[in-house]
Short mmCIF file of C-alpha atoms in Angstrom, two decimals:
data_model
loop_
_atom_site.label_atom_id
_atom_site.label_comp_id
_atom_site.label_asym_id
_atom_site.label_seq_id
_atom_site.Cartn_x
_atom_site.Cartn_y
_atom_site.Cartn_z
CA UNK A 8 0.00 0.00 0.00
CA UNK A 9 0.87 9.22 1.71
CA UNK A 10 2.11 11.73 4.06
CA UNK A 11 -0.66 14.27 4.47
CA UNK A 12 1.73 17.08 6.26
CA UNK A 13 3.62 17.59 2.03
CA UNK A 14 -0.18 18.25 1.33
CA UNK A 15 -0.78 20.58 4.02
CA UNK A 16 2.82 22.79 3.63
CA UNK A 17 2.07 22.98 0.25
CA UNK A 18 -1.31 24.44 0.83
CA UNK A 19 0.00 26.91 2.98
CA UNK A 20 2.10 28.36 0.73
CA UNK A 21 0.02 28.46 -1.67
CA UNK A 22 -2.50 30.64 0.20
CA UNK A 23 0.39 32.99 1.41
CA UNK A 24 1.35 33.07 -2.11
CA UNK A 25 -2.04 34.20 -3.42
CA UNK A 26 -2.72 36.92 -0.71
CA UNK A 27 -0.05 38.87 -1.57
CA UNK A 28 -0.35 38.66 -5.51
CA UNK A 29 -4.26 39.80 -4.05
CA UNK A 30 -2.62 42.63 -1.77
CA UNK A 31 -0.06 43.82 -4.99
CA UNK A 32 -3.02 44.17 -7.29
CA UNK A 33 -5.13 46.36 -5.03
CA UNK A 34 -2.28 48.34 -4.55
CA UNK A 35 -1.74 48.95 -8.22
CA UNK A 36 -5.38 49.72 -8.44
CA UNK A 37 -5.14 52.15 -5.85
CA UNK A 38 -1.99 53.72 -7.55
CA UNK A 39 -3.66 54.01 -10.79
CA UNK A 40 -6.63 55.74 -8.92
CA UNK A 41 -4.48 58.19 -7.68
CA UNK A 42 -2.42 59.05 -10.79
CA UNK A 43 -5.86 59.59 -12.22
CA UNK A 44 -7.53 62.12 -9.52
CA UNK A 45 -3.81 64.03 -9.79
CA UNK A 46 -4.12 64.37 -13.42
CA UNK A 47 -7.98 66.00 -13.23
CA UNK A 48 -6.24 68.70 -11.00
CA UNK A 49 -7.53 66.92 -7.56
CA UNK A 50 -10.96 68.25 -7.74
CA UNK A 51 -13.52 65.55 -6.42
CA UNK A 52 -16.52 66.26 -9.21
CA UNK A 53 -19.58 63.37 -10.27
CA UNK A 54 -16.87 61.58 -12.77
CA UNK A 55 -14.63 61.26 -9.69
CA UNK A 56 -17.52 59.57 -7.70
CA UNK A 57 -17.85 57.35 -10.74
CA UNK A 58 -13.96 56.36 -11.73
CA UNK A 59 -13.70 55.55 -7.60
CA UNK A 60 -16.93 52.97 -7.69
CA UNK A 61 -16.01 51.96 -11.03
CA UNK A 62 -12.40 51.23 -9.18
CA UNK A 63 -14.14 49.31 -6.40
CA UNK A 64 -15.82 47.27 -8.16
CA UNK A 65 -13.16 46.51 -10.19
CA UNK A 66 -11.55 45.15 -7.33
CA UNK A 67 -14.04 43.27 -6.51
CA UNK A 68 -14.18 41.32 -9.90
CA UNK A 69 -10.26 41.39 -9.71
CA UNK A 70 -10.78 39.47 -6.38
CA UNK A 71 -13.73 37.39 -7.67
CA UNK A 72 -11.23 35.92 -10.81
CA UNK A 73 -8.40 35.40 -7.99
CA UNK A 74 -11.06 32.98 -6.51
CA UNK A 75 -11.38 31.27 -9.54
CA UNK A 76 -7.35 31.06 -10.34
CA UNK A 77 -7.29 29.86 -6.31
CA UNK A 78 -9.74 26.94 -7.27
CA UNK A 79 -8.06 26.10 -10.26
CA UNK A 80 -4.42 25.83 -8.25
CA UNK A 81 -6.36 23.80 -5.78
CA UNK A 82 -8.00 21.50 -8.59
CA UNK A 83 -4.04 21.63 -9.99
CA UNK A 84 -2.84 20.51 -6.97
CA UNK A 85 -5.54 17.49 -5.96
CA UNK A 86 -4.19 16.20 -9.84
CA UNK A 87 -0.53 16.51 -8.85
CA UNK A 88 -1.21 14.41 -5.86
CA UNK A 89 -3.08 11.72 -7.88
CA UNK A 90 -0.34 11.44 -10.49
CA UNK A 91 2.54 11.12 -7.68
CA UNK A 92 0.34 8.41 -6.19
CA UNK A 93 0.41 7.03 -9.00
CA UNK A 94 3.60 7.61 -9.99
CA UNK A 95 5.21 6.46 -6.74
CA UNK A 96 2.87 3.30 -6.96
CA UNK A 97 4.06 2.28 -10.60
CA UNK A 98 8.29 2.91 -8.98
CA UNK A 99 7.14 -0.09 -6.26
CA UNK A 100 6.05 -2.23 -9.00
CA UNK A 101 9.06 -1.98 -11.23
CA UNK A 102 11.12 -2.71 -7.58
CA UNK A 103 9.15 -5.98 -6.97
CA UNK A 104 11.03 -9.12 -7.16
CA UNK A 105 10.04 -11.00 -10.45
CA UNK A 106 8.16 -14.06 -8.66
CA UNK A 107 6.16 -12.22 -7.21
CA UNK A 108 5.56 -9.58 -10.04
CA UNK A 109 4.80 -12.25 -12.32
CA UNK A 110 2.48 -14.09 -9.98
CA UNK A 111 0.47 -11.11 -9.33
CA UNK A 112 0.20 -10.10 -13.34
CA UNK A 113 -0.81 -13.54 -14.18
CA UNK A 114 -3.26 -13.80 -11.07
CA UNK A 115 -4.95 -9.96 -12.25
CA UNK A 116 -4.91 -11.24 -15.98
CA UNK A 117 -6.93 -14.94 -15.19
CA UNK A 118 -9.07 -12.52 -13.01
CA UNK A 119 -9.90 -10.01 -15.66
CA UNK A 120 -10.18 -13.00 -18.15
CA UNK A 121 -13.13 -14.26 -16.29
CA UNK A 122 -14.62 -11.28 -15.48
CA UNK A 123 -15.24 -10.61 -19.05
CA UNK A 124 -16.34 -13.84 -20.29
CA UNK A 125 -17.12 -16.02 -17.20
CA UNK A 126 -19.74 -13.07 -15.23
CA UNK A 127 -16.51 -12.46 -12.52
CA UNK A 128 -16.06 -16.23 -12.24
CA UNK A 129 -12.57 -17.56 -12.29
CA UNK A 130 -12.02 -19.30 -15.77
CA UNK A 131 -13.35 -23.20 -15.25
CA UNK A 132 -10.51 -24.32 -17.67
CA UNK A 133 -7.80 -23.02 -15.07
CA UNK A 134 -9.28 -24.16 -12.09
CA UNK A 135 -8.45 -27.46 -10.17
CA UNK A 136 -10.19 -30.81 -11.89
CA UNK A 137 -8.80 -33.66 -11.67
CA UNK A 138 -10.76 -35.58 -14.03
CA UNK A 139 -9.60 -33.78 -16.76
CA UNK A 140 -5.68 -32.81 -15.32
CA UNK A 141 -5.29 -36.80 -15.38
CA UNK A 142 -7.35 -38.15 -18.35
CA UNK A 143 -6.45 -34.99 -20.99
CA UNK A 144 -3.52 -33.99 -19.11
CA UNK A 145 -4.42 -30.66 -18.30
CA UNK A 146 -1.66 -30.75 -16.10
CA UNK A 147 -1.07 -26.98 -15.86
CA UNK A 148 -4.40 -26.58 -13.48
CA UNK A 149 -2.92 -27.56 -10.12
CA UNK A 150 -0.33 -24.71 -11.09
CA UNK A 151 -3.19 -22.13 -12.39
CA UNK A 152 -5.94 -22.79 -9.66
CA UNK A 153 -3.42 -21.12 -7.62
CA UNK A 154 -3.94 -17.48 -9.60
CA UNK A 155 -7.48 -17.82 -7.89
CA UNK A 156 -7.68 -15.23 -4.63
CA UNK A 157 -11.41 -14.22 -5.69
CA UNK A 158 -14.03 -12.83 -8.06
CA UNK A 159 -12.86 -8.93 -8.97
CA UNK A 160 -14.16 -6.84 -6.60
CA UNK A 161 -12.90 -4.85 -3.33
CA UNK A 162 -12.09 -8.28 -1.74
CA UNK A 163 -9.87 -8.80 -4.26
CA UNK A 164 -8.04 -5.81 -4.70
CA UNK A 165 -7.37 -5.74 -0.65
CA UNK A 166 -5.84 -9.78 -0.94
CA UNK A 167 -3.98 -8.70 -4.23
CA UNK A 168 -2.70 -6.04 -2.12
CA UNK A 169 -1.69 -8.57 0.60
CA UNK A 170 0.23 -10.82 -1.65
CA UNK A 171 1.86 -8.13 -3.28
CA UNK A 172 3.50 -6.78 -0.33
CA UNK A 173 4.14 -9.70 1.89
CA UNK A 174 5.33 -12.36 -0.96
CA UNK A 175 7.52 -9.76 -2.18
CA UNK A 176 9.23 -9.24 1.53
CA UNK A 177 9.27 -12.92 1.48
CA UNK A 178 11.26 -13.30 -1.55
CA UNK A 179 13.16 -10.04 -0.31
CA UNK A 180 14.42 -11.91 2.58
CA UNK A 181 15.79 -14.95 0.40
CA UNK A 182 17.26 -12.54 -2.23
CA UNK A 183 20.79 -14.42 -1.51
CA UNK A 184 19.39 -17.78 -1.38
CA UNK A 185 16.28 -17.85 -3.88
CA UNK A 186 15.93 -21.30 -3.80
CA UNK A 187 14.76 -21.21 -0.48
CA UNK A 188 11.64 -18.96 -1.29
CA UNK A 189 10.79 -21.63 -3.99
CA UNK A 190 11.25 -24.45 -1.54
CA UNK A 191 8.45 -22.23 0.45
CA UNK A 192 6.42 -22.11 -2.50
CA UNK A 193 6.50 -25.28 -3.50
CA UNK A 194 5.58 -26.40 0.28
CA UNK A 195 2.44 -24.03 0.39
CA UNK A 196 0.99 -25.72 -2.70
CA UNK A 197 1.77 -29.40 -1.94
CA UNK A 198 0.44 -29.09 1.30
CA UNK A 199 -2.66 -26.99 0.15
CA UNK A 200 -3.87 -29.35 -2.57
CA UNK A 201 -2.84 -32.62 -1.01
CA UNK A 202 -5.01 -31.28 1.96
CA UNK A 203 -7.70 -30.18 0.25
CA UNK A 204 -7.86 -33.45 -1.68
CA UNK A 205 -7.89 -35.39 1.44
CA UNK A 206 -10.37 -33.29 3.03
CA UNK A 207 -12.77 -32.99 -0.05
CA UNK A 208 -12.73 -29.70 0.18
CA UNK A 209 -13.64 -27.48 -3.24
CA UNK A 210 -9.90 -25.96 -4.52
CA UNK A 211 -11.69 -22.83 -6.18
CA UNK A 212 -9.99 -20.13 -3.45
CA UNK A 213 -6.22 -21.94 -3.65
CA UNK A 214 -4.63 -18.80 -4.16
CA UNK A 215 -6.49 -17.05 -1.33
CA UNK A 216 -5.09 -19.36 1.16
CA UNK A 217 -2.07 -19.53 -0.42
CA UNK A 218 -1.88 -15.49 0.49
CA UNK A 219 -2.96 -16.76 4.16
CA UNK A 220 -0.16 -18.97 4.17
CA UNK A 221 1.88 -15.90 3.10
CA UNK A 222 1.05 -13.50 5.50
CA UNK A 223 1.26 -16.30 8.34
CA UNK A 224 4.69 -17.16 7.68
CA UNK A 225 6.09 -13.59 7.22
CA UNK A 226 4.21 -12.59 10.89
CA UNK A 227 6.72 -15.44 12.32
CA UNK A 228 9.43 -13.64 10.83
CA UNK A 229 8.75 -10.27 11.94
CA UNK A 230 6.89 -11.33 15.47
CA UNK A 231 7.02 -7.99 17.75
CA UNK A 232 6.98 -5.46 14.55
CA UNK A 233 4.10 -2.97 14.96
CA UNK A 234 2.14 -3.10 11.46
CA UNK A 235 -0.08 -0.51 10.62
CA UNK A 236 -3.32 -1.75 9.37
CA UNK A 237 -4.46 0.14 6.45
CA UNK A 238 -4.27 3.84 8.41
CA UNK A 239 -6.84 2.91 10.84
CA UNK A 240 -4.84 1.13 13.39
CA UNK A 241 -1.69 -0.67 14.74
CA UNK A 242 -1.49 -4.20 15.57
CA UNK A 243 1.68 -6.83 16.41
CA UNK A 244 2.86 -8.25 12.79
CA UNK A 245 1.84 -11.71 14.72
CA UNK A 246 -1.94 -10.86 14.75
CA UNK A 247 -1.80 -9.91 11.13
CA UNK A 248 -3.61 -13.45 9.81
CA UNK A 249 -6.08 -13.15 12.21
CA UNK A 250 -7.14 -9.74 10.73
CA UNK A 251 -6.84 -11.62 7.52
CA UNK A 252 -9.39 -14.12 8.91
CA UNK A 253 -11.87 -11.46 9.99
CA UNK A 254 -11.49 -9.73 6.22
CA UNK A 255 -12.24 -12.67 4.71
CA UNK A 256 -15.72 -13.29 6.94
CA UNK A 257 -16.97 -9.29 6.42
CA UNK A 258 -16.14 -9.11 2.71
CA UNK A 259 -17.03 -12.35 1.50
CA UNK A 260 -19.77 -13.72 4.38
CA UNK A 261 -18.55 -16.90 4.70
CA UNK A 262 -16.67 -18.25 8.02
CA UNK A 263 -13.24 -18.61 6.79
CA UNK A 264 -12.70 -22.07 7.53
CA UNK A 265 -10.14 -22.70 4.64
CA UNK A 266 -8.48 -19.60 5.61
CA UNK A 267 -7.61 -21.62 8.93
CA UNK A 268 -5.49 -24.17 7.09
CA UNK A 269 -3.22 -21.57 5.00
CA UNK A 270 -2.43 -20.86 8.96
CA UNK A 271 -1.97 -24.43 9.57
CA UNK A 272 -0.03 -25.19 6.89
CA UNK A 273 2.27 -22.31 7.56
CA UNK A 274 2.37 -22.97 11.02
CA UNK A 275 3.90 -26.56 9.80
CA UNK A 276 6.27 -24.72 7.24
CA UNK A 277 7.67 -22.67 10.24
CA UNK A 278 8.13 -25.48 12.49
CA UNK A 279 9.83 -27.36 9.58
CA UNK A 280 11.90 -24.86 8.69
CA UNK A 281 12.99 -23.55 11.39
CA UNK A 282 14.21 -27.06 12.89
CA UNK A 283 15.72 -27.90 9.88
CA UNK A 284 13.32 -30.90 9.35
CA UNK A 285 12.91 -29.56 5.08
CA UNK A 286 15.89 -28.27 3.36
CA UNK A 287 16.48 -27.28 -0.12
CA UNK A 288 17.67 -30.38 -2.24
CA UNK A 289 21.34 -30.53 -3.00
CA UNK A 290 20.57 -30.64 -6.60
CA UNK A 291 18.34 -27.38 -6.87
CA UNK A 292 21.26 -25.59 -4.67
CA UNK A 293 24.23 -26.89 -7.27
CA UNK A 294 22.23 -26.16 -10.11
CA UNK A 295 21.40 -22.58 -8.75
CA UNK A 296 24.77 -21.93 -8.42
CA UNK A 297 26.04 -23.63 -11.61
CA UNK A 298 26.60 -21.84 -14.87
CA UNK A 299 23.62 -23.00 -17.00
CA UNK A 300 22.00 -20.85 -19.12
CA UNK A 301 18.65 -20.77 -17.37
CA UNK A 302 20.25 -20.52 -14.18
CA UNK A 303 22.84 -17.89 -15.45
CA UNK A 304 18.70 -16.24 -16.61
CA UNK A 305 17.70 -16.45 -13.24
CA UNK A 306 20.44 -14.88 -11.26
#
């Protein structure tokens, strides 16, 4: 996910700046009055009377198109602060590591795909089936079921928003030892579709828990950091899938049962990790760091 104080400064001086162009302009108007009275030899007559309330009102029209230019400035300014937004918003994108980057364009682009032809279903052809993954060997839906964190709407631009930021950190924190971050990937979606095929559970919000999973495991690494939830209030980084939890249940009115086991299931990652019970393979580590041409790619 905008300092308001740049905002506030900046309207400040703008203000300043437009009372005292207002203040020079009367003062040339009264100038020019005078120059004019000393030119008809002083003497106050009926034209006099006229020039001075033709001069006031003047003024007031000079003012009146000031308040005009002021709105303008203002409307300038609200438009300058929209473009830096979204400016300064485009500069984090171009900074995110390329997993994540091109998980999130593929998830917004299966998205968009069935919001125009599927009414703001996620395409059946990429979700999980396993009829048709193992008799046509579709084999690329237990991959693309994943790109599946909702139906386009405000739900889904808050979760997008949650896997941009805390898979990115994720593969951040891994930037000297990739292979690591895919060994977490890899875990999340084993895990997730073994367990929902035990379970019978339907796979059609994979990538939702898959964020949960996300944000579960990056809480663990930050436990203690105050996180500031969304400008409305500050909570420990280790309540932050909890809050997920509760998003889940007001957006989308459904208890968020399957939410629970992207907790689990990072709660199991941790452990595993973190005892050394799962390790990268040998083989992914030598090949990593041998000088292939995909690898070379990669690095």
């Amino acid at each position: 996910m905008h300092p308001a104080g740049n905002n506030i400064n900046y309207v400040t001086i703008h203000h300043l700046h437009h009372h005292h162009f207002s203040h020079q302009v009367r003062h040339y108007d009264a100038a020019a009055a005078s120059i004019l009275s000393v030119s008809r030899g002083g003497a106050v007559d009926v034209d006099d009377l006229y020039d001075e309330e033709y001069d006031e009102e003047y003024d007031s029209d000079a003012d009146f198109d000031l308040d005009f230019e002021d709105m303008d400035m203002e409307a300038n300014e609200g438009d300058f602060a929209e473009n830096n937004t979204l400016e300064r918003a485009w500069e984090s994108w171009k900074k995110t590591p390329p997993f994540t980057q091109m998980y999130i364009s593929l998830s917004i682009g299966a998205t968009m795909l069935g919001f125009l032809t599927n009414n703001n279903e996620f395409p059946k052809i990429l979700s999980l089936e396993w009829k048709p993954t193992l008799t046509k060997l579709q084999l690329w839906r237990p991959f693309t079921s994943f790109l599946n964190i909702g139906a386009f709407n405000l739900g889904y631009l808050m979760t997008a928003h949650f896997v941009w930021t805390y898979m990115s950190t994720l593969e951040r924190l891994n930037h000297d030892k990739p292979y690591d971050f895919w060994l977490m990937i890899v875990f999340g979606c084993v895990s997730m579709v073994t367990g929902y095929s035990l379970l019978g559970l339907s796979p059609r919000f994979l990538g939702h828990n898959l964020s949960t999973f996300f944000v579960y495991v990056w809480s663990r690494y930050h436990e203690g950091l105050e996180v500031n939830m969304m400008e409305l209030f500050n909570t420990r980084a280790e309540m932050l899938p909890w809050f997920f939890l509760a998003q889940t249940a007001l957006l989308e009115g459904e208890l968020p049962l399957l939410d629970m086991l992207g907790i689990v299931f990072g709660h199991i990652y941790h452990y595993c990790k973190t005892t050394n019970a799962i390790r990268t393979p040998k083989a992914v580590i030598n090949w990593y760091m041998s000088d292939s041409k995909y690898s070379n790619m990669i690095r």
